[in-house]
Amino acid sequence: MKALLLFIAAAVSSADVSHASNVSHYEQLLASARYTELEHQLIQQPDYKQQAQLLVIYARALINQQRLEDANTLLNYAIEQFPDNSELNYLAGLSKIRLASDGNVFAAKERAARGVALLQKAVSIKPDHYAARQALIDFYSIAPAAAGGNKELANTMTVQLAEENPAQALLAQSRILLNEKKPTEALALLNSIIPNPPNPRLLARKAQILNELALYDEAFSNYRQAAEHATDLTDKYNALYHIGRLAVVADQDAMVGITALQQYLDFYRDSDNKTLPWATLRLAQLMYRTGDNFEASLLVAGLTNAQVENEEFNLILLSLLSALKPKEAKAETEAEHKQQEI
């Protein structure tokens, strides 16, 4: 009997390890934006719809790709199967509110109301689900009253949040001010309270505002700090991208920008990240600026077949191609002359 119990315990333990490993694998695919690969592998698992954690990952992948109708369908099923899962309720609420803002006016109010109810349920299940609380505050502060908006309630919820988590309250208060088109006031608020240790999301929010106010030196510095202190991979690589972008558009430290963009591209290589062409183009610009025309040419060559429907992107690409061609021709001529001398 004892041997049988030990065998059962070992089998259960092995299953738990296997399940944890499985979830970790899909979380890594999600973090690195390998959505197509993630979906392909996930739907091959016959039991994925019976695992709440896998449904969370799948829903996040769909939302990140802006496949909101698909996410909504999946999450309608998921919250029926796992009604007490706070994360699934949060994601379901988020997808419905986003669909409401994009959809027709007749369905918008009903979807928004359902979305808010789901966010409230997520908070009731898990009171420290700060993403759900932030989403509620954001909705109440920005939605018109006819659609359920309530600025007074948003402020009240922010005050309650400040009693529990000052950093989260700062994120909410600064967001409310940004929604009201008050970036200067939002920046003053963030400058008035400096958390210790630094909070990466507050640093990123501050950098975003500084960038909006064209205070690029400070924005660059804050994005660097945000990348350094980030524990979430998405937060880290978002900050690295902006470091590279500012190195180009605001003439910041080119070598720091190059390192940041190289890390960004290495992490998201061969993924579904829609920003990859821009990151590659920005890196090519920095390589050109620092005189590494060979590397710049290689990067630009990889973009010639990029399908980017953005006028600014294509103008920069054409300009860079034009600037590199004479230098390439000159380098080839000099190499031929040296060969002839030999």
Coordinates of C-alpha atoms in Angstrom, one line a residue:
M1 CA 0.0 0.0 0.0
K2 CA 2.8 2.4 1.0
A3 CA 4.6 1.6 -2.4
L4 CA 1.3 2.4 -4.2
L5 CA 0.9 5.7 -2.5
L6 CA 4.5 6.7 -3.2
F7 CA 4.0 5.8 -6.9
I8 CA 0.8 7.9 -7.1
A9 CA 2.6 10.8 -5.4
A10 CA 5.5 10.6 -7.8
A11 CA 3.2 10.5 -10.8
V12 CA 1.3 13.6 -9.6
S13 CA 4.6 15.4 -8.9
S14 CA 5.8 14.5 -12.4
A15 CA 2.6 15.8 -14.0
D16 CA 2.8 19.1 -12.0
V17 CA 6.4 19.6 -13.2
S18 CA 5.4 18.8 -16.8
H19 CA 2.5 21.2 -16.6
A20 CA 4.6 24.0 -15.2
S21 CA 7.2 23.4 -17.9
N22 CA 4.5 23.5 -20.6
V23 CA 3.2 26.9 -19.3
S24 CA 6.7 28.3 -19.0
H25 CA 7.3 27.4 -22.7
Y26 CA 4.2 29.2 -23.9
E27 CA 5.0 32.2 -21.7
Q28 CA 8.4 32.5 -23.3
L29 CA 6.8 32.4 -26.8
L30 CA 4.3 35.1 -25.7
A31 CA 7.0 37.3 -24.3
S32 CA 9.1 37.1 -27.5
A33 CA 6.0 37.8 -29.7
R34 CA 6.2 34.4 -31.4
Y35 CA 2.4 34.4 -31.7
T36 CA 2.0 32.3 -34.8
E37 CA 4.3 29.6 -33.4
L38 CA 2.5 29.8 -30.0
E39 CA -1.0 29.4 -31.6
H40 CA 0.1 26.6 -33.9
Q41 CA 1.6 24.6 -31.0
L42 CA -1.2 25.4 -28.5
I43 CA -4.1 24.2 -30.7
Q44 CA -2.3 20.9 -31.2
Q45 CA -2.8 20.2 -27.5
P46 CA -6.1 18.5 -27.1
D47 CA -6.6 19.6 -23.5
Y48 CA -5.5 23.3 -23.8
K49 CA -9.1 24.5 -23.3
Q50 CA -9.1 22.7 -19.9
Q51 CA -6.1 24.7 -18.6
A52 CA -6.9 28.2 -17.4
Q53 CA -3.2 29.3 -17.6
L54 CA -3.0 28.3 -21.3
L55 CA -6.2 30.1 -22.1
V56 CA -4.7 33.3 -20.5
I57 CA -1.6 33.0 -22.6
Y58 CA -3.6 32.4 -25.8
A59 CA -5.9 35.3 -25.1
R60 CA -3.0 37.6 -24.4
A61 CA -1.4 36.6 -27.7
L62 CA -4.7 37.4 -29.6
I63 CA -5.1 40.8 -27.9
N64 CA -1.5 41.7 -28.6
Q65 CA -2.1 41.0 -32.3
Q66 CA -5.3 43.2 -32.1
R67 CA -7.4 40.1 -33.0
L68 CA -10.0 41.4 -30.5
E69 CA -13.0 39.5 -31.9
D70 CA -11.1 36.2 -31.7
A71 CA -9.9 37.0 -28.2
N72 CA -13.5 37.9 -27.2
T73 CA -14.8 34.6 -28.5
L74 CA -12.1 32.6 -26.7
L75 CA -12.6 34.6 -23.5
N76 CA -16.4 34.1 -23.5
Y77 CA -15.7 30.4 -23.4
A78 CA -12.9 30.7 -20.9
I79 CA -14.9 32.6 -18.3
E80 CA -17.7 30.1 -18.5
Q81 CA -15.2 27.3 -17.8
F82 CA -13.3 29.2 -15.2
P83 CA -15.6 31.9 -13.7
D84 CA -13.5 32.5 -10.7
N85 CA -10.2 33.1 -12.6
S86 CA -9.4 36.8 -12.0
E87 CA -7.0 37.1 -15.0
L88 CA -9.5 35.6 -17.5
N89 CA -12.2 38.0 -16.2
Y90 CA -9.7 40.9 -16.5
L91 CA -8.7 40.0 -20.1
A92 CA -12.4 39.4 -21.1
G93 CA -13.3 42.8 -19.7
L94 CA -10.3 44.5 -21.4
S95 CA -11.2 42.9 -24.8
K96 CA -14.8 44.0 -24.6
I97 CA -14.0 47.6 -23.7
R98 CA -11.5 47.8 -26.6
L99 CA -14.1 46.3 -29.0
A100 CA -16.6 48.9 -27.7
S101 CA -14.2 51.7 -28.5
D102 CA -13.7 50.4 -32.0
G103 CA -17.1 49.0 -32.8
N104 CA -20.5 50.6 -33.9
V105 CA -22.2 52.9 -31.5
F106 CA -25.2 50.7 -30.9
A107 CA -23.2 47.7 -29.6
A108 CA -20.6 49.9 -27.9
K109 CA -22.5 50.8 -24.7
E110 CA -23.6 47.2 -24.0
R111 CA -20.1 45.8 -24.6
A112 CA -18.5 48.5 -22.5
A113 CA -20.9 47.8 -19.6
R114 CA -20.2 44.1 -19.8
G115 CA -16.5 44.8 -19.9
V116 CA -16.6 47.0 -16.8
A117 CA -18.6 44.3 -15.0
L118 CA -15.9 41.8 -15.8
L119 CA -13.1 44.1 -14.6
Q120 CA -15.1 44.6 -11.4
K121 CA -15.4 40.9 -11.0
A122 CA -11.7 40.4 -11.5
V123 CA -11.0 42.9 -8.7
S124 CA -13.6 41.2 -6.4
I125 CA -11.9 37.9 -6.9
K126 CA -8.4 39.4 -6.5
P127 CA -8.4 42.8 -4.9
D128 CA -4.7 43.3 -5.6
H129 CA -5.2 42.8 -9.4
Y130 CA -3.8 46.2 -10.1
A131 CA -4.0 45.9 -13.9
A132 CA -7.8 45.5 -13.6
R133 CA -8.0 48.4 -11.2
Q134 CA -6.0 50.6 -13.5
A135 CA -8.2 49.6 -16.4
L136 CA -11.3 50.6 -14.5
I137 CA -9.9 53.9 -13.5
D138 CA -8.8 54.6 -17.0
F139 CA -12.3 53.7 -18.4
Y140 CA -14.1 55.9 -15.8
S141 CA -11.8 58.8 -16.5
I142 CA -11.9 58.8 -20.3
A143 CA -15.4 57.4 -21.3
P144 CA -18.2 59.8 -21.8
A145 CA -20.9 59.8 -19.1
A146 CA -23.5 58.3 -21.5
A147 CA -21.2 55.3 -22.0
G148 CA -20.6 54.8 -18.3
G149 CA -17.7 57.3 -17.6
N150 CA -17.5 58.8 -14.2
K151 CA -14.5 61.1 -13.4
E152 CA -15.5 61.5 -9.8
L153 CA -15.5 57.7 -9.3
A154 CA -12.1 57.5 -11.1
N155 CA -10.6 60.0 -8.6
T156 CA -12.2 58.2 -5.7
M157 CA -10.7 54.8 -6.8
T158 CA -7.3 56.5 -7.2
V159 CA -7.4 57.8 -3.6
Q160 CA -8.3 54.3 -2.4
L161 CA -5.4 52.9 -4.5
A162 CA -3.0 55.4 -2.9
E163 CA -3.7 53.9 0.6
E164 CA -2.6 50.4 -0.6
N165 CA 0.0 51.0 -3.3
P166 CA 1.4 54.5 -3.9
A167 CA 3.2 53.5 -7.1
Q168 CA 0.0 52.2 -8.7
A169 CA -1.8 55.3 -7.6
L170 CA 0.8 57.5 -9.3
L171 CA 0.4 55.5 -12.5
A172 CA -3.4 56.0 -12.3
Q173 CA -3.2 59.7 -11.4
S174 CA -0.7 60.5 -14.1
R175 CA -2.9 58.6 -16.6
I176 CA -5.9 60.6 -15.6
L177 CA -3.9 63.9 -16.2
L178 CA -2.7 62.6 -19.6
N179 CA -6.3 61.7 -20.5
E180 CA -7.2 65.4 -19.7
K181 CA -4.3 66.6 -21.9
K182 CA -2.3 67.8 -19.0
P183 CA 1.2 66.4 -19.5
T184 CA 3.0 69.1 -17.6
E185 CA 0.9 68.5 -14.5
A186 CA 1.4 64.7 -14.9
L187 CA 5.2 65.2 -15.0
A188 CA 5.1 67.5 -12.0
L189 CA 3.2 64.8 -10.1
L190 CA 5.7 62.1 -11.0
N191 CA 8.6 64.4 -10.1
S192 CA 7.1 65.2 -6.7
I193 CA 7.4 61.6 -5.4
I194 CA 10.4 59.5 -6.4
P195 CA 10.0 55.8 -5.2
N196 CA 13.0 54.0 -3.8
P197 CA 13.8 51.6 -5.3
P198 CA 12.8 53.1 -8.7
N199 CA 9.6 51.7 -10.2
P200 CA 10.3 50.8 -13.9
R201 CA 6.7 51.6 -15.1
L202 CA 6.8 55.0 -13.4
L203 CA 10.1 55.7 -15.1
A204 CA 8.7 54.6 -18.5
R205 CA 5.6 56.8 -17.9
K206 CA 7.8 59.7 -17.0
A207 CA 10.0 59.1 -20.1
Q208 CA 6.8 59.0 -22.3
I209 CA 5.7 62.4 -20.9
L210 CA 9.2 63.9 -21.3
N211 CA 9.3 62.7 -24.9
E212 CA 5.9 64.3 -25.5
L213 CA 7.2 67.6 -24.1
A214 CA 10.3 67.4 -26.3
L215 CA 12.6 67.1 -23.2
Y216 CA 14.6 64.4 -25.0
D217 CA 17.7 64.3 -22.9
E218 CA 15.7 63.5 -19.8
A219 CA 13.4 61.1 -21.7
F220 CA 16.5 59.2 -22.9
S221 CA 17.9 59.0 -19.4
N222 CA 14.6 57.7 -17.9
Y223 CA 14.1 55.1 -20.6
R224 CA 17.6 53.8 -19.8
Q225 CA 16.7 53.6 -16.1
A226 CA 13.4 51.9 -16.9
A227 CA 15.2 49.2 -19.0
E228 CA 17.7 48.7 -16.2
H229 CA 15.1 48.2 -13.5
A230 CA 12.4 46.4 -15.5
T231 CA 11.5 42.9 -14.3
D232 CA 8.9 42.4 -17.0
L233 CA 10.4 41.5 -20.4
T234 CA 7.9 43.5 -22.4
D235 CA 8.6 46.6 -20.3
K236 CA 12.3 46.1 -20.7
Y237 CA 12.3 45.7 -24.5
N238 CA 9.8 48.5 -25.0
A239 CA 12.2 50.8 -23.1
L240 CA 15.2 49.5 -25.2
Y241 CA 13.3 50.3 -28.4
H242 CA 12.6 53.9 -27.3
I243 CA 16.3 54.3 -26.3
G244 CA 17.3 53.4 -29.9
R245 CA 14.5 55.6 -31.4
L246 CA 15.6 58.6 -29.4
A247 CA 19.2 58.1 -30.2
V248 CA 18.1 58.7 -33.8
V249 CA 15.4 61.3 -33.7
A250 CA 16.8 63.3 -30.8
D251 CA 20.5 62.9 -31.5
Q252 CA 21.2 61.0 -28.3
D253 CA 24.2 58.7 -27.6
A254 CA 24.5 56.6 -30.7
M255 CA 26.5 53.8 -29.2
V256 CA 23.9 53.4 -26.4
G257 CA 21.2 53.4 -29.0
I258 CA 23.0 50.8 -31.1
T259 CA 23.4 48.4 -28.2
A260 CA 19.7 48.9 -27.2
L261 CA 18.4 48.1 -30.7
Q262 CA 20.7 45.2 -31.1
Q263 CA 19.4 43.7 -27.9
Y264 CA 15.8 44.4 -29.1
L265 CA 16.3 42.8 -32.5
D266 CA 18.1 39.7 -31.0
F267 CA 15.2 39.1 -28.6
Y268 CA 12.4 39.5 -31.2
R269 CA 14.2 38.0 -34.2
D270 CA 11.9 35.9 -36.5
S271 CA 8.9 36.9 -34.3
D272 CA 5.5 38.6 -35.2
N273 CA 6.6 41.9 -33.6
K274 CA 5.3 44.6 -35.9
T275 CA 8.0 47.1 -34.8
L276 CA 10.9 45.0 -36.1
P277 CA 11.2 46.9 -39.4
W278 CA 11.3 50.2 -37.6
A279 CA 13.9 48.9 -35.1
T280 CA 16.0 47.6 -38.0
L281 CA 15.7 51.0 -39.8
R282 CA 16.7 53.0 -36.7
L283 CA 19.7 50.7 -36.2
A284 CA 20.7 51.2 -39.8
Q285 CA 20.5 55.0 -39.3
L286 CA 22.7 54.8 -36.3
M287 CA 25.2 52.6 -38.1
Y288 CA 25.3 55.1 -40.9
R289 CA 25.8 58.0 -38.5
T290 CA 28.8 56.2 -36.8
G291 CA 30.4 55.4 -40.2
D292 CA 29.6 51.7 -40.2
N293 CA 28.3 51.8 -43.8
F294 CA 28.8 48.1 -44.4
E295 CA 26.5 47.1 -41.5
A296 CA 24.1 49.9 -42.4
S297 CA 23.9 48.5 -46.0
L298 CA 23.2 44.9 -44.7
L299 CA 20.4 46.2 -42.5
V300 CA 18.9 48.2 -45.3
A301 CA 19.1 45.4 -47.7
G302 CA 17.0 43.3 -45.4
L303 CA 14.3 45.9 -45.5
T304 CA 13.9 46.2 -49.2
N305 CA 11.1 43.6 -49.2
A306 CA 9.5 44.9 -46.0
Q307 CA 5.8 45.5 -46.4
V308 CA 5.4 48.6 -44.3
E309 CA 2.6 50.9 -45.2
N310 CA 4.0 54.0 -43.6
E311 CA 5.1 57.0 -45.6
E312 CA 7.7 58.2 -43.1
F313 CA 9.2 54.7 -42.9
N314 CA 9.5 54.4 -46.7
L315 CA 10.9 58.0 -47.1
I316 CA 13.6 57.3 -44.5
L317 CA 14.4 54.0 -46.2
L318 CA 14.7 55.5 -49.7
S319 CA 16.9 58.4 -48.3
L320 CA 19.2 55.9 -46.5
L321 CA 19.5 53.7 -49.6
S322 CA 20.4 56.8 -51.7
A323 CA 23.0 58.0 -49.1
L324 CA 24.6 54.5 -49.0
K325 CA 24.8 53.9 -52.8
P326 CA 27.6 56.4 -53.6
K327 CA 29.6 55.2 -50.6
E328 CA 29.2 51.6 -51.7
A329 CA 30.3 52.4 -55.3
K330 CA 33.3 54.3 -54.0
A331 CA 34.4 51.4 -51.7
E332 CA 34.0 49.0 -54.6
T333 CA 36.2 51.2 -56.9
E334 CA 38.9 51.6 -54.3
A335 CA 38.9 47.8 -53.8
E336 CA 39.3 47.3 -57.6
H337 CA 42.2 49.7 -57.7
K338 CA 44.0 48.0 -54.9
Q339 CA 43.5 44.6 -56.6
Q340 CA 45.0 46.0 -59.9
E341 CA 48.0 47.4 -58.1
I342 CA 48.7 44.0 -56.6

